[in-house]
Short mmCIF file of C-alpha atoms in Angstrom, two decimals:
data_model
loop_
_atom_site.label_atom_id
_atom_site.label_comp_id
_atom_site.label_asym_id
_atom_site.label_seq_id
_atom_site.Cartn_x
_atom_site.Cartn_y
_atom_site.Cartn_z
CA UNK V 104 85.02 80.85 146.32
CA UNK V 105 81.73 82.77 146.56
CA UNK V 106 78.90 81.69 144.27
CA UNK V 107 78.71 85.13 142.69
CA UNK V 108 82.40 85.08 141.76
CA UNK V 109 82.21 81.54 140.39
CA UNK V 110 79.26 82.63 138.26
CA UNK V 111 81.28 85.62 137.11
CA UNK V 112 84.01 83.48 135.60
CA UNK V 113 81.60 80.88 134.27
CA UNK V 114 79.77 83.61 132.42
CA UNK V 115 82.95 84.51 130.59
CA UNK V 116 83.29 80.94 129.27
CA UNK V 117 80.72 81.84 126.65
CA UNK V 118 80.57 84.86 124.40
CA UNK V 119 79.93 88.30 125.80
CA UNK V 120 76.46 89.82 125.63
CA UNK V 121 75.84 91.15 122.14
CA UNK V 122 73.15 92.16 119.71
CA UNK V 123 72.59 89.23 117.37
CA UNK V 124 70.93 91.28 114.66
CA UNK V 125 74.28 92.84 113.76
CA UNK V 126 76.79 90.90 111.69
CA UNK V 127 79.78 89.57 113.61
CA UNK V 128 83.39 89.53 112.50
CA UNK V 129 84.77 86.15 111.39
CA UNK V 130 88.38 84.91 111.30
CA UNK V 131 89.65 86.32 107.99
CA UNK V 132 88.38 89.90 108.45
CA UNK V 133 89.63 89.77 112.06
CA UNK V 134 93.14 88.84 110.87
CA UNK V 135 93.24 91.86 108.61
CA UNK V 136 91.72 94.15 111.24
CA UNK V 137 94.58 93.13 113.56
CA UNK V 138 97.02 93.52 110.66
CA UNK V 139 95.87 97.09 110.07
CA UNK V 140 95.71 98.00 113.76
CA UNK V 141 99.33 96.88 114.14
CA UNK V 142 100.92 97.37 110.75
CA UNK V 143 99.22 97.98 107.42
CA UNK V 144 102.35 97.06 105.52
CA UNK V 145 105.98 98.22 105.37
CA UNK V 146 105.00 101.84 104.76
CA UNK V 147 106.67 103.88 107.50
CA UNK V 148 109.48 101.43 108.35
CA UNK V 149 111.98 103.22 106.09
CA UNK V 150 113.11 105.47 108.96
CA UNK V 151 114.56 102.44 110.76
CA UNK V 152 117.26 102.19 108.06
CA UNK V 153 118.00 105.90 108.21
CA UNK V 154 118.18 105.84 112.01
CA UNK V 155 120.19 102.65 112.57
CA UNK V 156 121.52 101.41 109.25
CA UNK V 157 120.72 98.11 107.45
CA UNK V 158 121.86 95.58 110.06
CA UNK V 159 120.11 97.23 113.00
CA UNK V 160 116.95 97.72 110.93
CA UNK V 161 116.81 94.05 109.95
CA UNK V 162 117.68 92.81 113.43
CA UNK V 163 115.10 95.16 114.91
CA UNK V 164 112.27 93.60 112.93
CA UNK V 165 113.40 90.13 113.97
CA UNK V 166 114.23 90.70 117.64
CA UNK V 167 111.59 93.27 118.52
CA UNK V 168 108.66 90.94 117.75
CA UNK V 169 110.12 88.37 120.17
CA UNK V 170 110.60 90.95 122.93
CA UNK V 171 107.40 92.88 122.39
CA UNK V 172 104.89 91.64 119.81
CA UNK V 173 104.67 87.98 120.86
CA UNK V 174 104.18 88.72 124.59
CA UNK V 175 101.60 91.38 123.82
CA UNK V 176 99.73 89.10 121.43
CA UNK V 177 99.77 86.23 123.95
CA UNK V 178 98.43 88.45 126.73
CA UNK V 179 95.73 89.77 124.39
CA UNK V 180 94.72 86.21 123.48
CA UNK V 181 94.39 85.15 127.13
CA UNK V 182 92.74 88.27 128.49
CA UNK V 183 90.58 88.83 125.42
CA UNK V 184 89.07 85.36 125.72
CA UNK V 185 88.71 85.67 129.48
CA UNK V 186 86.85 88.99 129.03
CA UNK V 187 85.20 88.75 125.59
CA UNK V 188 83.37 92.07 125.66
CA UNK V 189 83.74 95.50 124.12
CA UNK V 190 86.11 97.61 126.17
CA UNK V 191 88.93 95.07 126.15
CA UNK V 192 91.92 96.17 128.18
CA UNK V 193 89.80 98.69 130.11
CA UNK V 194 87.83 95.75 131.55
CA UNK V 195 91.03 93.78 132.31
CA UNK V 196 92.53 96.64 134.29
CA UNK V 197 89.24 97.47 136.02
CA UNK V 198 88.88 93.85 137.15
CA UNK V 199 92.42 93.65 138.51
CA UNK V 200 93.09 97.18 139.79
CA UNK V 201 89.73 98.88 140.20
CA UNK V 202 87.63 101.48 138.32
CA UNK V 203 90.07 104.39 138.76
CA UNK V 204 92.93 102.65 136.97
CA UNK V 205 90.50 101.13 134.50
CA UNK V 206 89.37 104.62 133.55
CA UNK V 207 92.97 105.86 133.29
CA UNK V 208 93.74 102.92 131.02
CA UNK V 209 90.79 103.82 128.84
CA UNK V 210 91.77 107.48 128.66
CA UNK V 211 95.43 106.86 127.84
CA UNK V 212 94.78 104.14 125.28
CA UNK V 213 91.96 106.03 123.60
CA UNK V 214 94.04 109.21 123.36
CA UNK V 215 97.02 107.17 122.13
CA UNK V 216 94.80 105.59 119.46
CA UNK V 217 93.43 108.95 118.32
CA UNK V 218 96.96 110.38 118.11
CA UNK V 219 97.98 107.31 116.13
CA UNK V 220 95.03 107.78 113.77
CA UNK V 221 96.01 111.39 113.14
CA UNK V 222 99.14 110.00 111.51
CA UNK V 223 97.44 108.22 108.63
CA UNK V 224 96.17 111.26 106.71
CA UNK V 225 99.71 112.65 107.09
CA UNK V 226 101.27 109.49 105.62
CA UNK V 227 98.62 109.35 102.91
CA UNK V 228 99.50 112.85 101.72
CA UNK V 229 103.24 112.26 102.06
CA UNK V 230 103.00 109.38 99.61
CA UNK V 231 100.87 111.35 97.14
CA UNK V 232 102.72 114.67 97.21
CA UNK V 233 105.43 113.44 94.82
CA UNK V 234 102.73 112.76 92.23
CA UNK V 235 100.49 115.67 93.24
CA UNK V 236 102.86 118.41 94.58
CA UNK V 237 99.99 120.72 95.55
CA UNK V 238 99.18 118.32 98.42
CA UNK V 239 102.59 118.95 99.99
CA UNK V 240 101.58 121.90 102.17
CA UNK V 241 99.14 124.65 102.89
CA UNK V 242 95.40 124.88 102.36
CA UNK V 243 95.03 122.07 99.78
CA UNK V 244 96.78 119.64 102.11
CA UNK V 245 94.61 120.60 105.10
CA UNK V 246 91.36 120.38 103.13
CA UNK V 247 92.31 117.00 101.63
CA UNK V 248 93.20 115.59 105.04
CA UNK V 249 89.86 116.78 106.44
CA UNK V 250 87.80 115.34 103.57
CA UNK V 251 89.66 112.04 103.83
CA UNK V 252 88.90 111.89 107.55
CA UNK V 253 85.20 112.53 106.91
CA UNK V 254 84.98 109.84 104.21
CA UNK V 255 86.71 107.16 106.28
CA UNK V 256 84.68 108.08 109.36
CA UNK V 257 81.52 107.45 107.34
CA UNK V 258 82.81 104.00 106.39
CA UNK V 259 83.18 103.18 110.11
CA UNK V 260 79.63 104.35 110.68
CA UNK V 261 78.30 101.97 108.02
CA UNK V 262 79.28 98.83 109.97
CA UNK V 263 82.17 96.82 111.40
CA UNK V 264 81.61 93.93 108.99
CA UNK V 265 82.08 96.40 106.11
CA UNK V 266 85.29 97.65 107.71
CA UNK V 267 86.52 94.07 108.17
CA UNK V 268 86.01 92.93 104.59
CA UNK V 269 87.32 96.27 103.30
CA UNK V 270 90.47 95.58 105.33
CA UNK V 271 90.83 92.19 103.60
CA UNK V 272 90.60 93.77 100.13
CA UNK V 273 92.92 96.64 100.98
CA UNK V 274 95.41 94.27 102.59
CA UNK V 275 95.70 92.05 99.55
CA UNK V 276 96.04 95.02 97.20
CA UNK V 277 98.64 96.72 99.43
CA UNK V 278 100.81 93.64 99.88
CA UNK V 279 100.97 92.62 96.21
CA UNK V 280 103.36 95.37 95.01
CA UNK V 281 105.86 94.35 97.71
CA UNK V 282 105.69 90.78 96.49
CA UNK V 283 106.40 91.97 92.94
CA UNK V 284 109.17 94.33 94.08
CA UNK V 285 110.85 91.60 96.12
CA UNK V 286 110.81 89.21 93.15
CA UNK V 287 112.31 91.87 90.88
CA UNK V 288 115.00 92.58 93.48
CA UNK V 289 116.26 88.98 93.68
CA UNK V 290 118.73 89.15 90.72
CA UNK V 291 120.23 92.36 92.11
CA UNK V 292 120.78 91.27 95.71
CA UNK V 293 124.12 92.03 97.33
CA UNK V 294 124.02 90.32 100.72
CA UNK V 295 126.99 92.35 102.04
CA UNK V 296 124.68 95.38 102.26
CA UNK V 297 122.62 93.65 104.93
CA UNK V 298 125.52 93.69 107.41
CA UNK V 299 126.44 97.39 107.23
CA UNK V 300 126.42 98.96 110.67
CA UNK V 301 127.79 102.14 112.25
CA UNK V 302 127.10 102.18 115.98
CA UNK V 303 128.55 105.70 116.28
CA UNK V 304 125.88 107.06 113.97
CA UNK V 305 122.59 105.78 115.34
CA UNK V 306 119.56 107.90 116.15
CA UNK V 307 118.26 105.71 118.95
CA UNK V 308 115.16 107.83 119.57
CA UNK V 309 113.96 107.57 115.95
CA UNK V 310 115.05 103.94 115.68
CA UNK V 311 113.18 102.74 118.78
CA UNK V 312 110.08 104.82 118.10
CA UNK V 313 109.90 103.50 114.52
CA UNK V 314 110.15 99.88 115.69
CA UNK V 315 107.75 100.43 118.55
CA UNK V 316 105.14 102.19 116.45
CA UNK V 317 105.25 99.56 113.71
CA UNK V 318 105.01 96.55 116.05
CA UNK V 319 102.59 97.51 118.81
CA UNK V 320 98.80 97.78 119.23
CA UNK V 321 98.19 94.01 119.31
CA UNK V 322 95.83 94.61 122.21
CA UNK V 323 93.62 97.02 120.23
CA UNK V 324 91.53 94.20 118.83
CA UNK V 325 90.36 93.35 122.37
CA UNK V 326 88.04 96.37 122.39
CA UNK V 327 86.05 94.67 119.61
CA UNK V 328 85.79 91.28 121.31
CA UNK V 329 82.05 91.67 121.79
CA UNK V 330 81.64 92.01 118.01
CA UNK V 331 83.63 88.88 117.15
CA UNK V 332 82.08 85.59 116.11
CA UNK V 333 82.97 83.05 118.85
CA UNK V 334 85.87 85.08 120.33
CA UNK V 335 87.05 82.16 122.51
CA UNK V 336 88.33 80.38 119.40
CA UNK V 337 88.54 83.12 116.79
CA UNK V 338 90.66 85.69 118.66
CA UNK V 339 93.74 83.52 119.44
CA UNK V 340 93.73 82.05 115.92
CA UNK V 341 93.49 85.47 114.28
CA UNK V 342 96.29 86.88 116.46
CA UNK V 343 98.59 83.99 115.47
CA UNK V 344 98.10 84.41 111.73
CA UNK V 345 98.27 88.20 111.95
CA UNK V 346 101.61 87.95 113.78
CA UNK V 347 103.09 85.91 110.92
CA UNK V 348 101.66 88.29 108.33
CA UNK V 349 102.97 91.42 110.08
CA UNK V 350 106.53 90.22 110.74
CA UNK V 351 107.04 88.74 107.27
CA UNK V 352 105.41 91.79 105.71
CA UNK V 353 108.07 94.01 107.30
CA UNK V 354 111.16 91.85 107.07
CA UNK V 355 111.03 90.58 103.48
CA UNK V 356 110.64 94.01 101.77
CA UNK V 357 113.38 95.48 103.97
CA UNK V 358 115.69 92.55 103.22
CA UNK V 359 115.22 92.72 99.45
CA UNK V 360 115.11 96.52 99.29
CA UNK V 361 118.35 96.99 101.20
CA UNK V 362 120.12 94.28 99.27
CA UNK V 363 119.03 95.43 95.80
CA UNK V 364 120.30 99.03 95.69
CA UNK V 365 123.40 100.92 96.75
CA UNK V 366 123.08 102.10 100.32
CA UNK V 367 122.27 105.74 101.04
CA UNK V 368 120.83 106.00 104.52
CA UNK V 369 119.60 109.55 104.05
CA UNK V 370 117.07 108.57 101.37
CA UNK V 371 115.48 105.94 103.60
CA UNK V 372 112.58 108.00 104.94
CA UNK V 373 108.79 108.00 104.65
CA UNK V 374 107.80 107.18 101.08
CA UNK V 375 111.12 105.72 99.95
CA UNK V 376 109.60 102.35 99.03
CA UNK V 377 107.81 104.13 96.17
CA UNK V 378 111.17 105.39 94.84
CA UNK V 379 112.63 101.92 95.30
CA UNK V 380 109.75 100.44 93.32
CA UNK V 381 110.54 102.79 90.42
CA UNK V 382 114.23 101.81 90.49
CA UNK V 383 113.45 98.10 90.42
CA UNK V 384 110.30 97.94 88.29
CA UNK V 385 109.68 101.24 86.63
CA UNK V 386 107.08 103.98 86.87
CA UNK V 387 104.16 101.53 86.78
CA UNK V 388 105.34 99.82 89.98
CA UNK V 389 105.89 103.15 91.67
CA UNK V 390 102.33 104.21 90.92
CA UNK V 391 101.06 100.88 92.23
CA UNK V 392 103.15 101.30 95.39
CA UNK V 393 101.83 104.82 95.98
CA UNK V 394 98.26 103.66 95.44
CA UNK V 395 98.89 100.76 97.84
CA UNK V 396 100.30 103.17 100.43
CA UNK V 397 97.29 105.44 100.15
CA UNK V 398 94.85 102.55 100.49
CA UNK V 399 96.87 101.02 103.33
CA UNK V 400 96.53 104.23 105.30
CA UNK V 401 92.80 104.05 104.72
CA UNK V 402 92.80 100.53 106.16
CA UNK V 403 94.79 101.57 109.23
CA UNK V 404 92.52 104.54 109.81
CA UNK V 405 89.24 102.62 109.75
CA UNK V 406 90.64 99.74 111.83
CA UNK V 407 92.00 102.07 114.51
CA UNK V 408 88.81 104.12 114.61
CA UNK V 409 86.76 100.95 115.05
CA UNK V 410 88.90 99.98 118.03
CA UNK V 411 88.76 103.46 119.58
CA UNK V 412 85.01 103.92 119.16
CA UNK V 413 84.04 100.46 120.41
CA UNK V 414 86.31 101.04 123.42
CA UNK V 415 84.18 104.07 124.33
CA UNK V 416 81.04 101.98 123.83
CA UNK V 417 82.44 99.28 126.14
CA UNK V 418 83.33 101.87 128.79
CA UNK V 419 79.80 103.28 128.63
CA UNK V 420 78.34 99.78 129.06
CA UNK V 421 80.45 99.56 132.23
CA UNK V 422 79.14 102.90 133.53
CA UNK V 423 82.51 104.65 133.12
CA UNK V 424 81.13 107.06 130.52
CA UNK V 425 77.66 108.56 129.99
CA UNK V 426 75.06 106.19 128.61
CA UNK V 427 74.81 107.96 125.25
CA UNK V 428 78.28 106.60 124.34
CA UNK V 429 76.71 103.10 124.36
CA UNK V 430 74.04 104.00 121.81
CA UNK V 431 74.41 102.27 118.46
CA UNK V 432 73.45 103.44 115.01
CA UNK V 433 71.12 101.37 112.84
CA UNK V 434 74.30 99.76 111.48
CA UNK V 435 75.33 98.56 114.96
CA UNK V 436 78.19 101.05 115.23
CA UNK V 437 78.91 103.39 118.18
CA UNK V 438 78.05 106.66 116.45
CA UNK V 439 78.98 108.96 119.36
CA UNK V 440 82.29 107.15 119.87
CA UNK V 441 83.06 107.47 116.16
CA UNK V 442 82.25 111.20 116.26
CA UNK V 443 84.49 111.80 119.28
CA UNK V 444 87.36 109.80 117.78
CA UNK V 445 87.09 111.61 114.43
CA UNK V 446 87.09 115.00 116.17
CA UNK V 447 90.28 114.08 118.00
CA UNK V 448 91.96 113.09 114.73
CA UNK V 449 91.09 116.44 113.13
CA UNK V 450 92.38 118.40 116.15
CA UNK V 451 95.70 116.51 116.23
CA UNK V 452 96.41 116.34 112.49
CA UNK V 453 98.66 119.43 112.63
CA UNK V 454 101.43 117.49 114.41
CA UNK V 455 104.45 116.26 112.44
CA UNK V 456 105.11 112.57 111.75
CA UNK V 457 107.89 112.26 114.36
CA UNK V 458 105.90 114.15 117.01
CA UNK V 459 102.83 111.98 116.44
CA UNK V 460 104.81 108.74 116.71
CA UNK V 461 106.72 109.84 119.83
CA UNK V 462 103.64 111.17 121.69
CA UNK V 463 101.56 108.11 120.78
CA UNK V 464 104.32 105.75 121.92
CA UNK V 465 104.75 107.56 125.24
CA UNK V 466 101.08 107.31 126.19
CA UNK V 467 100.88 103.76 124.90
CA UNK V 468 103.75 102.74 127.19
CA UNK V 469 101.87 103.87 130.30
CA UNK V 470 98.84 101.88 129.21
CA UNK V 471 100.88 98.75 128.57
CA UNK V 472 102.40 98.88 132.05
CA UNK V 473 98.88 98.77 133.50
CA UNK V 474 98.03 95.82 131.24
CA UNK V 475 101.07 93.84 132.36
CA UNK V 476 100.25 94.50 136.01
CA UNK V 477 96.61 93.48 135.50
CA UNK V 478 97.61 90.30 133.63
CA UNK V 479 100.02 89.20 136.36
CA UNK V 480 97.73 90.15 139.22
CA UNK V 481 94.81 88.15 137.80
CA UNK V 482 97.14 85.19 137.23
CA UNK V 483 98.29 85.27 140.87
CA UNK V 484 94.95 86.02 142.55
CA UNK V 485 92.73 83.90 140.29
CA UNK V 486 95.01 81.18 138.88
CA UNK V 487 92.25 78.65 138.12
CA UNK V 488 89.67 81.07 136.74
CA UNK V 489 88.29 80.05 133.37
CA UNK V 490 90.60 81.11 130.55
CA UNK V 491 89.54 79.68 127.15
CA UNK V 492 93.08 80.45 125.96
CA UNK V 493 95.95 80.50 128.45
CA UNK V 494 99.55 81.61 127.92
CA UNK V 495 101.42 78.26 128.19
CA UNK V 496 104.23 79.37 130.50
CA UNK V 497 102.66 79.15 133.95
CA UNK V 498 102.48 82.09 136.33
CA UNK V 499 106.25 82.36 136.85
CA UNK V 500 106.90 82.08 133.14
CA UNK V 501 104.28 84.72 132.45
CA UNK V 502 105.97 87.09 134.88
CA UNK V 503 109.34 86.48 133.22
CA UNK V 504 107.74 87.03 129.80
CA UNK V 505 106.67 90.52 130.87
CA UNK V 506 110.14 91.63 132.00
CA UNK V 507 111.77 92.27 128.56
CA UNK V 508 108.85 94.36 127.19
CA UNK V 509 108.71 96.30 130.45
CA UNK V 510 112.43 97.06 130.17
CA UNK V 511 111.84 98.16 126.58
CA UNK V 512 109.07 100.47 127.74
CA UNK V 513 111.50 102.10 130.18
CA UNK V 514 114.00 102.67 127.36
CA UNK V 515 111.36 104.19 125.06
CA UNK V 516 110.23 106.51 127.85
CA UNK V 517 113.80 107.51 128.67
CA UNK V 518 114.84 108.47 125.12
CA UNK V 519 111.78 110.67 124.48
CA UNK V 520 112.32 114.41 124.06
CA UNK V 521 111.43 116.80 126.87
CA UNK V 522 108.62 118.23 124.74
CA UNK V 523 107.03 114.81 124.25
CA UNK V 524 107.47 113.97 127.94
CA UNK V 525 105.80 117.22 129.01
CA UNK V 526 102.85 116.85 126.64
CA UNK V 527 102.32 113.18 127.49
CA UNK V 528 102.55 113.66 131.27
CA UNK V 529 100.13 116.58 131.03
CA UNK V 530 97.73 114.29 129.16
CA UNK V 531 98.07 111.65 131.89
CA UNK V 532 97.38 114.21 134.61
CA UNK V 533 94.35 115.43 132.69
CA UNK V 534 93.01 111.86 132.91
CA UNK V 535 93.04 112.12 136.72
CA UNK V 536 91.05 115.35 136.55
CA UNK V 537 88.67 113.89 133.98
CA UNK V 538 87.92 110.93 136.27
CA UNK V 539 86.98 113.30 139.10
CA UNK V 540 84.88 115.43 136.75
CA UNK V 541 82.94 112.44 135.43
CA UNK V 542 82.46 111.21 139.00
CA UNK V 543 80.99 114.59 139.95
CA UNK V 544 78.66 114.56 136.93
CA UNK V 545 77.53 111.04 137.83
CA UNK V 546 76.97 111.96 141.50
CA UNK V 547 74.90 115.01 140.59
CA UNK V 548 73.01 112.98 137.97
CA UNK V 549 73.61 115.66 135.36
CA UNK V 550 73.89 112.98 132.67
CA UNK V 551 72.51 109.45 132.70
CA UNK V 552 74.97 106.61 133.42
CA UNK V 553 74.09 102.92 133.43
CA UNK V 554 75.74 99.50 133.51
CA UNK V 555 74.61 96.85 131.04
CA UNK V 556 72.62 94.33 133.04
CA UNK V 557 74.02 91.38 131.06
CA UNK V 558 77.60 92.08 132.10
CA UNK V 559 79.18 90.47 135.20
CA UNK V 560 80.02 92.60 138.22
CA UNK V 561 83.73 93.47 138.20
CA UNK V 562 83.54 95.10 141.62
CA UNK V 563 82.08 91.95 143.17
CA UNK V 564 84.72 89.79 141.51
CA UNK V 565 87.56 91.93 142.76
CA UNK V 566 86.31 91.81 146.35
CA UNK V 567 86.10 88.03 146.24
CA UNK V 568 89.38 87.52 144.38
CA UNK V 569 91.37 86.80 147.53
CA UNK V 570 89.34 83.65 148.19
CA UNK V 571 90.56 80.32 146.85
CA UNK V 572 89.29 79.59 143.35
CA UNK V 573 87.43 76.34 142.78
#
């Protein structure tokens, strides 16, 4: 293999280039950042019971992680340690498939993340409107959502280490009421309720989108890899513990909640856990649950915005976006990326919960297909390249591991409504136009572009990738 390509992979054995004066994220905050990028707690899983009934809901949160979450987390661990720099999956795809598809990956995943983030002010207000009815609709709701977005955006600006430790505090506070509720539910459990199923009355679109939305985004943490303390060791460990926390955090409250009260599928919708808390523990537990839901949405918002904004910073360091996207504030945060991401959230906040989830899932599916292709292609073309963490199934096993989630992606795409399909495909096509527009701006030198000199050359690596690796 050429000396330049060997150097390229050797350089990734260590940590990515970074600014040492800014605080890095350690294991515990990273676990909770992943937790909030993926989950944030059981808030929002109630629709799975309404859509599929108790048995399908419970099975979904056991089977879906095996089909989807574990493969995605494993791929993130391998690729994130192989490419420990800001930009994450954009860099993976660029290395394997070239700059065009790398840019499309960045566009689709960033837009998907912004759409996802627009959901959290909606959920926040949905949980509070029972206690504060004026927040249910109209001008007060819109103003509150805007002010919340501004406040949380400022927190992101203040620093990623602040976001990380805030996520730890919010996570502990948000999980505790579910622990209490589950303990109170134990004497009232009726296990027969867990096995109720009616296959003739299943809303497959809502069911799959609810599972998919609540168990994806494991790869989002990769866009922060350049901000992580020793990502070679920290990232795989944090993904493992976060996976356990997420799955148990969904399954246990669903199990105890379904078993403790008489089944009425229609009441299982957004915010029902607060009503369930009142039934099992009283008004005090309901207020705690609503406060936990509100704070959990804050955690999900700041974690997602961190991922989205650092992705834009990483793309700018690779010359895919104008140089000003790579500028950091005095707190080490990508201020322009944060501003762009916050603006997108405000513009998309008018969408309904179901529309947000469906549109976000559709775009996310396209991005994941590119990630799977990049993962397999790099495994085949560069099998002995340095990978501080490697999925322990071999190349053939890794290919087989990607088949079930790819099939699931096809199902999620197929059951989407025509409206969601049209909007999402239009967004994908806009990415093609945007790539050409940015290329024109770069060619005419209308805005300054630059590539960080400390980063390895992806173009050079891809040209040499057909040579045997030594």
